[in-house]
PDB file of N, CA, C and O in Angstrom:
ATOM      1  N   GLN A  10     -17.366   1.951  -5.222  1.00  0.00           N
ATOM      2  CA  GLN A  10     -15.942   2.705  -5.296  1.00  0.00           C
ATOM      3  C   GLN A  10     -16.405   4.212  -5.579  1.00  0.00           C
ATOM      4  O   GLN A  10     -15.705   4.977  -4.657  1.00  0.00           O
ATOM      5  N   GLU A  11     -17.204   4.761  -6.435  1.00  0.00           N
ATOM      6  CA  GLU A  11     -18.032   5.871  -6.189  1.00  0.00           C
ATOM      7  C   GLU A  11     -18.379   6.292  -5.024  1.00  0.00           C
ATOM      8  O   GLU A  11     -18.401   7.445  -4.623  1.00  0.00           O
ATOM      9  N   ARG A  12     -19.182   5.386  -4.358  1.00  0.00           N
ATOM     10  CA  ARG A  12     -20.040   5.697  -3.401  1.00  0.00           C
ATOM     11  C   ARG A  12     -18.599   6.108  -2.259  1.00  0.00           C
ATOM     12  O   ARG A  12     -19.110   6.836  -1.248  1.00  0.00           O
ATOM     13  N   LYS A  13     -17.784   5.265  -2.106  1.00  0.00           N
ATOM     14  CA  LYS A  13     -16.805   5.193  -1.375  1.00  0.00           C
ATOM     15  C   LYS A  13     -15.998   6.883  -1.243  1.00  0.00           C
ATOM     16  O   LYS A  13     -15.810   7.286  -0.319  1.00  0.00           O
ATOM     17  N   LYS A  14     -15.877   7.249  -2.429  1.00  0.00           N
ATOM     18  CA  LYS A  14     -15.250   8.658  -2.759  1.00  0.00           C
ATOM     19  C   LYS A  14     -16.299   9.831  -2.099  1.00  0.00           C
ATOM     20  O   LYS A  14     -16.001  10.624  -1.693  1.00  0.00           O
ATOM     21  N   GLN A  15     -17.667   9.550  -2.439  1.00  0.00           N
ATOM     22  CA  GLN A  15     -18.390  10.706  -2.271  1.00  0.00           C
ATOM     23  C   GLN A  15     -18.676  10.775  -0.575  1.00  0.00           C
ATOM     24  O   GLN A  15     -18.736  11.618  -0.134  1.00  0.00           O
ATOM     25  N   VAL A  16     -18.665   9.372   0.145  1.00  0.00           N
ATOM     26  CA  VAL A  16     -18.580   9.271   1.474  1.00  0.00           C
ATOM     27  C   VAL A  16     -17.344  10.036   2.105  1.00  0.00           C
ATOM     28  O   VAL A  16     -17.284  11.056   2.842  1.00  0.00           O
ATOM     29  N   ILE A  17     -16.015   9.864   1.667  1.00  0.00           N
ATOM     30  CA  ILE A  17     -15.102  10.524   2.109  1.00  0.00           C
ATOM     31  C   ILE A  17     -15.095  12.049   1.874  1.00  0.00           C
ATOM     32  O   ILE A  17     -14.938  12.652   2.599  1.00  0.00           O
ATOM     33  N   ILE A  18     -15.611  12.369   0.708  1.00  0.00           N
ATOM     34  CA  ILE A  18     -15.697  13.891  -0.041  1.00  0.00           C
ATOM     35  C   ILE A  18     -16.540  14.491   1.076  1.00  0.00           C
ATOM     36  O   ILE A  18     -16.265  15.414   2.126  1.00  0.00           O
ATOM     37  N   LEU A  19     -17.626  14.026   1.592  1.00  0.00           N
ATOM     38  CA  LEU A  19     -18.768  14.695   2.468  1.00  0.00           C
ATOM     39  C   LEU A  19     -18.027  14.677   3.732  1.00  0.00           C
ATOM     40  O   LEU A  19     -18.227  15.608   4.579  1.00  0.00           O
ATOM     41  N   HIS A  20     -17.429  13.758   4.307  1.00  0.00           N
ATOM     42  CA  HIS A  20     -16.557  13.622   5.723  1.00  0.00           C
ATOM     43  C   HIS A  20     -15.735  14.929   5.746  1.00  0.00           C
ATOM     44  O   HIS A  20     -15.638  15.748   6.822  1.00  0.00           O
ATOM     45  N   LYS A  21     -14.902  14.946   4.734  1.00  0.00           N
ATOM     46  CA  LYS A  21     -13.964  16.180   4.880  1.00  0.00           C
ATOM     47  C   LYS A  21     -14.853  17.199   4.579  1.00  0.00           C
ATOM     48  O   LYS A  21     -14.082  18.653   4.873  1.00  0.00           O
ATOM     49  N   ARG A  22     -15.952  17.106   4.189  1.00  0.00           N
ATOM     50  CA  ARG A  22     -16.681  18.838   4.368  1.00  0.00           C
ATOM     51  C   ARG A  22     -17.241  19.178   5.524  1.00  0.00           C
ATOM     52  O   ARG A  22     -18.029  20.071   5.820  1.00  0.00           O
ATOM     53  N   GLY A  23     -17.096  18.254   6.591  1.00  0.00           N
ATOM     54  CA  GLY A  23     -17.811  18.117   7.753  1.00  0.00           C
ATOM     55  C   GLY A  23     -19.086  17.893   8.069  1.00  0.00           C
ATOM     56  O   GLY A  23     -19.535  17.861   9.091  1.00  0.00           O
ATOM     57  N   TYR A  24     -19.475  16.964   7.272  1.00  0.00           N
ATOM     58  CA  TYR A  24     -20.952  16.065   7.589  1.00  0.00           C
ATOM     59  C   TYR A  24     -20.702  15.226   8.189  1.00  0.00           C
ATOM     60  O   TYR A  24     -19.481  14.511   8.543  1.00  0.00           O
ATOM     61  N   THR A  25     -21.638  14.984   9.424  1.00  0.00           N
ATOM     62  CA  THR A  25     -21.651  13.845  10.409  1.00  0.00           C
ATOM     63  C   THR A  25     -21.999  12.730   9.522  1.00  0.00           C
ATOM     64  O   THR A  25     -22.650  12.541   8.428  1.00  0.00           O
ATOM     65  N   VAL A  26     -21.467  11.633  10.331  1.00  0.00           N
ATOM     66  CA  VAL A  26     -21.990   9.826   9.862  1.00  0.00           C
ATOM     67  C   VAL A  26     -23.114   9.975   9.331  1.00  0.00           C
ATOM     68  O   VAL A  26     -23.855   9.528   8.403  1.00  0.00           O
ATOM     69  N   ARG A  27     -24.277  10.407  10.157  1.00  0.00           N
ATOM     70  CA  ARG A  27     -25.650  10.290  10.136  1.00  0.00           C
ATOM     71  C   ARG A  27     -26.056  11.055   8.510  1.00  0.00           C
ATOM     72  O   ARG A  27     -27.052  10.845   7.935  1.00  0.00           O
ATOM     73  N   GLN A  28     -25.687  12.474   8.619  1.00  0.00           N
ATOM     74  CA  GLN A  28     -25.862  13.179   7.458  1.00  0.00           C
ATOM     75  C   GLN A  28     -25.468  12.362   6.316  1.00  0.00           C
ATOM     76  O   GLN A  28     -26.172  12.527   5.315  1.00  0.00           O
ATOM     77  N   ILE A  29     -24.389  11.842   6.105  1.00  0.00           N
ATOM     78  CA  ILE A  29     -23.976  11.412   5.152  1.00  0.00           C
ATOM     79  C   ILE A  29     -24.772  10.032   4.570  1.00  0.00           C
ATOM     80  O   ILE A  29     -25.098   9.759   3.681  1.00  0.00           O
ATOM     81  N   ALA A  30     -25.105   9.332   5.964  1.00  0.00           N
ATOM     82  CA  ALA A  30     -25.927   8.187   5.517  1.00  0.00           C
ATOM     83  C   ALA A  30     -27.354   8.612   5.002  1.00  0.00           C
ATOM     84  O   ALA A  30     -27.628   8.001   4.025  1.00  0.00           O
ATOM     85  N   GLU A  31     -27.923   9.763   5.368  1.00  0.00           N
ATOM     86  CA  GLU A  31     -29.086   9.930   4.778  1.00  0.00           C
ATOM     87  C   GLU A  31     -28.875  10.735   3.512  1.00  0.00           C
ATOM     88  O   GLU A  31     -29.790  10.297   2.293  1.00  0.00           O
ATOM     89  N   GLN A  32     -27.650  11.338   3.201  1.00  0.00           N
ATOM     90  CA  GLN A  32     -27.461  12.029   1.783  1.00  0.00           C
ATOM     91  C   GLN A  32     -27.364  10.893   0.789  1.00  0.00           C
ATOM     92  O   GLN A  32     -28.075  10.640  -0.264  1.00  0.00           O
ATOM     93  N   LEU A  33     -26.860   9.837   0.936  1.00  0.00           N
ATOM     94  CA  LEU A  33     -26.291   8.806   0.223  1.00  0.00           C
ATOM     95  C   LEU A  33     -27.340   7.495   0.207  1.00  0.00           C
ATOM     96  O   LEU A  33     -26.800   6.591  -0.709  1.00  0.00           O
ATOM     97  N   HIS A  34     -28.121   7.978   1.125  1.00  0.00           N
ATOM     98  CA  HIS A  34     -29.083   6.459   1.380  1.00  0.00           C
ATOM     99  C   HIS A  34     -28.486   5.397   1.558  1.00  0.00           C
ATOM    100  O   HIS A  34     -28.237   4.264   1.044  1.00  0.00           O
ATOM    101  N   MET A  35     -27.744   5.668   2.627  1.00  0.00           N
ATOM    102  CA  MET A  35     -26.691   4.107   3.325  1.00  0.00           C
ATOM    103  C   MET A  35     -27.037   3.797   4.315  1.00  0.00           C
ATOM    104  O   MET A  35     -27.549   4.917   5.149  1.00  0.00           O
ATOM    105  N   SER A  36     -26.519   2.935   5.051  1.00  0.00           N
ATOM    106  CA  SER A  36     -26.374   2.898   6.523  1.00  0.00           C
ATOM    107  C   SER A  36     -25.564   3.289   7.514  1.00  0.00           C
ATOM    108  O   SER A  36     -24.595   3.648   6.711  1.00  0.00           O
ATOM    109  N   THR A  37     -25.582   3.774   8.607  1.00  0.00           N
ATOM    110  CA  THR A  37     -24.492   4.370   9.132  1.00  0.00           C
ATOM    111  C   THR A  37     -23.352   3.500   9.211  1.00  0.00           C
ATOM    112  O   THR A  37     -22.358   4.057   9.589  1.00  0.00           O
ATOM    113  N   ARG A  38     -23.598   2.148   9.485  1.00  0.00           N
ATOM    114  CA  ARG A  38     -22.667   1.241   9.584  1.00  0.00           C
ATOM    115  C   ARG A  38     -22.022   0.877   8.591  1.00  0.00           C
ATOM    116  O   ARG A  38     -20.556   1.139   8.622  1.00  0.00           O
ATOM    117  N   ASP A  39     -22.234   1.248   7.164  1.00  0.00           N
ATOM    118  CA  ASP A  39     -21.543   1.292   6.125  1.00  0.00           C
ATOM    119  C   ASP A  39     -20.607   2.459   5.792  1.00  0.00           C
ATOM    120  O   ASP A  39     -19.509   2.340   5.490  1.00  0.00           O
ATOM    121  N   VAL A  40     -21.104   3.630   6.138  1.00  0.00           N
ATOM    122  CA  VAL A  40     -20.445   4.754   6.254  1.00  0.00           C
ATOM    123  C   VAL A  40     -19.372   4.718   7.163  1.00  0.00           C
ATOM    124  O   VAL A  40     -18.193   5.052   6.818  1.00  0.00           O
ATOM    125  N   VAL A  41     -19.761   4.085   8.565  1.00  0.00           N
ATOM    126  CA  VAL A  41     -18.561   4.448   9.518  1.00  0.00           C
ATOM    127  C   VAL A  41     -17.362   3.059   8.597  1.00  0.00           C
ATOM    128  O   VAL A  41     -15.978   3.478   8.726  1.00  0.00           O
ATOM    129  N   ALA A  42     -17.824   2.108   8.296  1.00  0.00           N
ATOM    130  CA  ALA A  42     -16.567   1.126   7.894  1.00  0.00           C
ATOM    131  C   ALA A  42     -15.946   1.631   6.493  1.00  0.00           C
ATOM    132  O   ALA A  42     -14.790   1.796   6.694  1.00  0.00           O
ATOM    133  N   ILE A  43     -16.757   2.549   5.833  1.00  0.00           N
ATOM    134  CA  ILE A  43     -15.684   3.269   4.668  1.00  0.00           C
ATOM    135  C   ILE A  43     -14.727   3.988   5.362  1.00  0.00           C
ATOM    136  O   ILE A  43     -13.245   4.106   4.934  1.00  0.00           O
ATOM    137  N   LEU A  44     -15.346   4.894   6.462  1.00  0.00           N
ATOM    138  CA  LEU A  44     -14.427   5.956   6.686  1.00  0.00           C
ATOM    139  C   LEU A  44     -13.144   5.522   7.938  1.00  0.00           C
ATOM    140  O   LEU A  44     -12.266   5.685   7.691  1.00  0.00           O
ATOM    141  N   LYS A  45     -13.790   4.160   8.374  1.00  0.00           N
ATOM    142  CA  LYS A  45     -12.313   3.426   9.230  1.00  0.00           C
ATOM    143  C   LYS A  45     -11.245   2.967   7.867  1.00  0.00           C
ATOM    144  O   LYS A  45     -10.097   2.903   8.239  1.00  0.00           O
ATOM    145  N   GLU A  46     -12.000   2.591   6.935  1.00  0.00           N
ATOM    146  CA  GLU A  46     -10.968   1.743   5.956  1.00  0.00           C
ATOM    147  C   GLU A  46     -10.165   3.011   5.294  1.00  0.00           C
ATOM    148  O   GLU A  46      -9.045   2.782   5.183  1.00  0.00           O
ATOM    149  N   ASN A  47     -10.729   3.894   5.207  1.00  0.00           N
ATOM    150  CA  ASN A  47     -10.127   5.074   4.717  1.00  0.00           C
ATOM    151  C   ASN A  47      -9.095   5.566   5.662  1.00  0.00           C
ATOM    152  O   ASN A  47      -7.797   5.962   5.046  1.00  0.00           O
ATOM    153  N   GLU A  48      -9.395   5.835   7.150  1.00  0.00           N
ATOM    154  CA  GLU A  48      -8.474   6.100   8.057  1.00  0.00           C
ATOM    155  C   GLU A  48      -7.286   5.062   8.250  1.00  0.00           C
ATOM    156  O   GLU A  48      -5.977   5.573   7.965  1.00  0.00           O
ATOM    157  N   ARG A  49      -7.523   3.951   7.940  1.00  0.00           N
ATOM    158  CA  ARG A  49      -6.374   3.100   8.027  1.00  0.00           C
ATOM    159  C   ARG A  49      -5.356   3.166   6.620  1.00  0.00           C
ATOM    160  O   ARG A  49      -4.262   2.939   6.843  1.00  0.00           O
ATOM    161  N   GLU A  50      -6.058   3.287   5.608  1.00  0.00           N
ATOM    162  CA  GLU A  50      -5.129   3.491   4.266  1.00  0.00           C
ATOM    163  C   GLU A  50      -4.329   4.637   4.336  1.00  0.00           C
ATOM    164  O   GLU A  50      -3.205   4.557   4.156  1.00  0.00           O
ATOM    165  N   GLU A  51      -5.100   5.708   5.040  1.00  0.00           N
ATOM    166  CA  GLU A  51      -4.293   7.161   5.183  1.00  0.00           C
ATOM    167  C   GLU A  51      -3.075   7.028   6.366  1.00  0.00           C
ATOM    168  O   GLU A  51      -1.967   7.557   5.876  1.00  0.00           O
ATOM    169  N   LYS A  52      -3.336   6.327   6.967  1.00  0.00           N
ATOM    170  CA  LYS A  52      -2.330   5.796   8.159  1.00  0.00           C
ATOM    171  C   LYS A  52      -1.348   5.167   7.506  1.00  0.00           C
ATOM    172  O   LYS A  52       0.140   5.361   7.628  1.00  0.00           O
ATOM    173  N   GLU A  53      -1.607   3.955   6.698  1.00  0.00           N
ATOM    174  CA  GLU A  53      -0.411   3.399   6.184  1.00  0.00           C
ATOM    175  C   GLU A  53       0.370   3.768   5.334  1.00  0.00           C
ATOM    176  O   GLU A  53       1.590   3.960   5.209  1.00  0.00           O
ATOM    177  N   ALA A  54      -0.464   4.761   4.443  1.00  0.00           N
ATOM    178  CA  ALA A  54       0.372   5.752   3.554  1.00  0.00           C
ATOM    179  C   ALA A  54       1.347   6.549   4.532  1.00  0.00           C
ATOM    180  O   ALA A  54       2.528   6.994   3.811  1.00  0.00           O
ATOM    181  N   ARG A  55       1.065   7.255   5.668  1.00  0.00           N
ATOM    182  CA  ARG A  55       1.716   8.355   6.106  1.00  0.00           C
ATOM    183  C   ARG A  55       3.222   7.646   6.789  1.00  0.00           C
ATOM    184  O   ARG A  55       4.271   8.069   6.704  1.00  0.00           O
ATOM    185  N   GLU A  56       2.746   6.232   7.344  1.00  0.00           N
ATOM    186  CA  GLU A  56       4.025   5.370   7.690  1.00  0.00           C
ATOM    187  C   GLU A  56       4.802   5.246   6.733  1.00  0.00           C
ATOM    188  O   GLU A  56       6.090   5.426   6.794  1.00  0.00           O
ATOM    189  N   LYS A  57       4.395   4.718   5.678  1.00  0.00           N
ATOM    190  CA  LYS A  57       5.270   4.220   4.459  1.00  0.00           C
ATOM    191  C   LYS A  57       6.250   5.519   3.998  1.00  0.00           C
ATOM    192  O   LYS A  57       7.260   5.211   3.797  1.00  0.00           O
ATOM    193  N   HIS A  58       5.457   6.820   3.912  1.00  0.00           N
ATOM    194  CA  HIS A  58       5.949   7.734   3.780  1.00  0.00           C
ATOM    195  C   HIS A  58       7.223   8.320   4.821  1.00  0.00           C
ATOM    196  O   HIS A  58       8.306   8.695   4.232  1.00  0.00           O
ATOM    197  N   LYS A  59       6.935   8.129   6.106  1.00  0.00           N
ATOM    198  CA  LYS A  59       7.761   8.444   6.936  1.00  0.00           C
ATOM    199  C   LYS A  59       9.043   7.670   7.020  1.00  0.00           C
ATOM    200  O   LYS A  59      10.270   7.964   6.940  1.00  0.00           O
ATOM    201  N   GLU A  60       8.811   6.442   6.903  1.00  0.00           N
ATOM    202  CA  GLU A  60       9.837   5.307   6.572  1.00  0.00           C
ATOM    203  C   GLU A  60      10.921   5.604   5.274  1.00  0.00           C
ATOM    204  O   GLU A  60      11.856   5.461   5.290  1.00  0.00           O
ATOM    205  N   MET A  61       9.915   5.823   4.283  1.00  0.00           N
ATOM    206  CA  MET A  61      10.757   6.153   3.194  1.00  0.00           C
ATOM    207  C   MET A  61      11.839   7.142   3.224  1.00  0.00           C
ATOM    208  O   MET A  61      12.949   7.241   2.796  1.00  0.00           O
ATOM    209  N   LYS A  62      11.516   8.439   3.912  1.00  0.00           N
ATOM    210  CA  LYS A  62      12.321   9.199   4.409  1.00  0.00           C
ATOM    211  C   LYS A  62      13.795   8.812   4.975  1.00  0.00           C
ATOM    212  O   LYS A  62      14.974   9.349   4.722  1.00  0.00           O
ATOM    213  N   TYR A  63      13.389   7.839   6.089  1.00  0.00           N
ATOM    214  CA  TYR A  63      14.395   7.409   6.760  1.00  0.00           C
ATOM    215  C   TYR A  63      15.503   6.559   6.109  1.00  0.00           C
ATOM    216  O   TYR A  63      16.742   6.704   6.225  1.00  0.00           O
ATOM    217  N   ILE A  64      14.958   5.644   5.169  1.00  0.00           N
ATOM    218  CA  ILE A  64      15.673   4.907   4.543  1.00  0.00           C
ATOM    219  C   ILE A  64      16.467   5.423   3.089  1.00  0.00           C
ATOM    220  O   ILE A  64      17.302   4.844   2.551  1.00  0.00           O
ATOM    221  N   GLY A  65      15.849   6.592   2.330  1.00  0.00           N
ATOM    222  CA  GLY A  65      16.296   6.999   1.510  1.00  0.00           C
ATOM    223  C   GLY A  65      15.521   6.637   0.226  1.00  0.00           C
ATOM    224  O   GLY A  65      14.727   5.296   0.123  1.00  0.00           O
ATOM    225  N   LYS A  66      15.114   7.245  -0.585  1.00  0.00           N
ATOM    226  CA  LYS A  66      14.017   7.171  -1.881  1.00  0.00           C
ATOM    227  C   LYS A  66      14.549   6.172  -2.841  1.00  0.00           C
ATOM    228  O   LYS A  66      13.959   5.409  -3.243  1.00  0.00           O
ATOM    229  N   ASP A  67      15.744   6.409  -3.076  1.00  0.00           N
ATOM    230  CA  ASP A  67      16.388   5.016  -4.165  1.00  0.00           C
ATOM    231  C   ASP A  67      16.249   3.718  -3.153  1.00  0.00           C
ATOM    232  O   ASP A  67      15.837   2.668  -3.840  1.00  0.00           O
ATOM    233  N   THR A  68      16.761   3.606  -1.959  1.00  0.00           N
ATOM    234  CA  THR A  68      16.714   2.490  -1.325  1.00  0.00           C
ATOM    235  C   THR A  68      15.430   1.736  -1.307  1.00  0.00           C
ATOM    236  O   THR A  68      15.220   0.862  -1.625  1.00  0.00           O
ATOM    237  N   TYR A  69      14.176   2.717  -1.014  1.00  0.00           N
ATOM    238  CA  TYR A  69      13.043   2.288  -0.928  1.00  0.00           C
ATOM    239  C   TYR A  69      12.412   1.845  -2.066  1.00  0.00           C
ATOM    240  O   TYR A  69      11.713   0.678  -2.304  1.00  0.00           O
ATOM    241  N   ILE A  70      12.686   2.341  -3.255  1.00  0.00           N
ATOM    242  CA  ILE A  70      12.369   1.953  -4.655  1.00  0.00           C
ATOM    243  C   ILE A  70      12.880   0.517  -4.831  1.00  0.00           C
ATOM    244  O   ILE A  70      12.343  -0.311  -5.450  1.00  0.00           O
ATOM    245  N   LEU A  71      14.477   0.257  -4.637  1.00  0.00           N
ATOM    246  CA  LEU A  71      14.878  -0.710  -4.808  1.00  0.00           C
ATOM    247  C   LEU A  71      13.892  -2.029  -4.247  1.00  0.00           C
ATOM    248  O   LEU A  71      14.233  -3.167  -4.478  1.00  0.00           O
ATOM    249  N   LEU A  72      13.709  -1.908  -3.196  1.00  0.00           N
ATOM    250  CA  LEU A  72      13.074  -2.428  -1.974  1.00  0.00           C
ATOM    251  C   LEU A  72      11.463  -2.680  -2.440  1.00  0.00           C
ATOM    252  O   LEU A  72      11.443  -4.020  -2.580  1.00  0.00           O
ATOM    253  N   GLU A  73      10.936  -1.697  -3.045  1.00  0.00           N
ATOM    254  CA  GLU A  73       9.764  -2.055  -3.647  1.00  0.00           C
ATOM    255  C   GLU A  73       9.687  -2.847  -4.866  1.00  0.00           C
ATOM    256  O   GLU A  73       9.042  -3.572  -4.649  1.00  0.00           O
ATOM    257  N   ILE A  74      10.882  -2.796  -5.411  1.00  0.00           N
ATOM    258  CA  ILE A  74      10.936  -3.167  -6.969  1.00  0.00           C
ATOM    259  C   ILE A  74      11.025  -4.944  -6.195  1.00  0.00           C
ATOM    260  O   ILE A  74      10.343  -6.043  -7.153  1.00  0.00           O
ATOM    261  N   LEU A  75      12.021  -5.216  -5.265  1.00  0.00           N
ATOM    262  CA  LEU A  75      12.108  -6.638  -5.063  1.00  0.00           C
ATOM    263  C   LEU A  75      10.994  -7.062  -4.029  1.00  0.00           C
ATOM    264  O   LEU A  75      11.377  -8.408  -3.797  1.00  0.00           O
ATOM    265  N   ASN A  76      10.063  -6.364  -3.713  1.00  0.00           N
ATOM    266  CA  ASN A  76       8.999  -6.919  -3.328  1.00  0.00           C
ATOM    267  C   ASN A  76       9.478  -7.268  -1.889  1.00  0.00           C
ATOM    268  O   ASN A  76       8.993  -8.171  -0.850  1.00  0.00           O
ATOM    269  N   LEU A  77      10.168  -6.613  -1.175  1.00  0.00           N
ATOM    270  CA  LEU A  77      10.638  -6.536   0.238  1.00  0.00           C
ATOM    271  C   LEU A  77      10.236  -5.763   1.137  1.00  0.00           C
ATOM    272  O   LEU A  77      10.419  -5.642   2.404  1.00  0.00           O
ATOM    273  N   TYR A  78       9.387  -4.829   0.654  1.00  0.00           N
ATOM    274  CA  TYR A  78       8.551  -3.678   1.503  1.00  0.00           C
ATOM    275  C   TYR A  78       7.198  -3.682   1.354  1.00  0.00           C
ATOM    276  O   TYR A  78       6.502  -4.039   0.258  1.00  0.00           O
TER     277      TYR A  78
END
């Protein structure tokens, strides 16, 4: 979990995949997997936030409580 955070921080600072792998003593494959997972999570969060705007915050919270969303 800590390593995942480090990968994301270094990537946001402009490090290349290779530089991140060397810095954290990881394979480039593992770095890419973490970055793809993070991008997927961010995309889902953006879509969820966008959908929440359309249906209204109160309705969204109700649907989330009922596990319908």
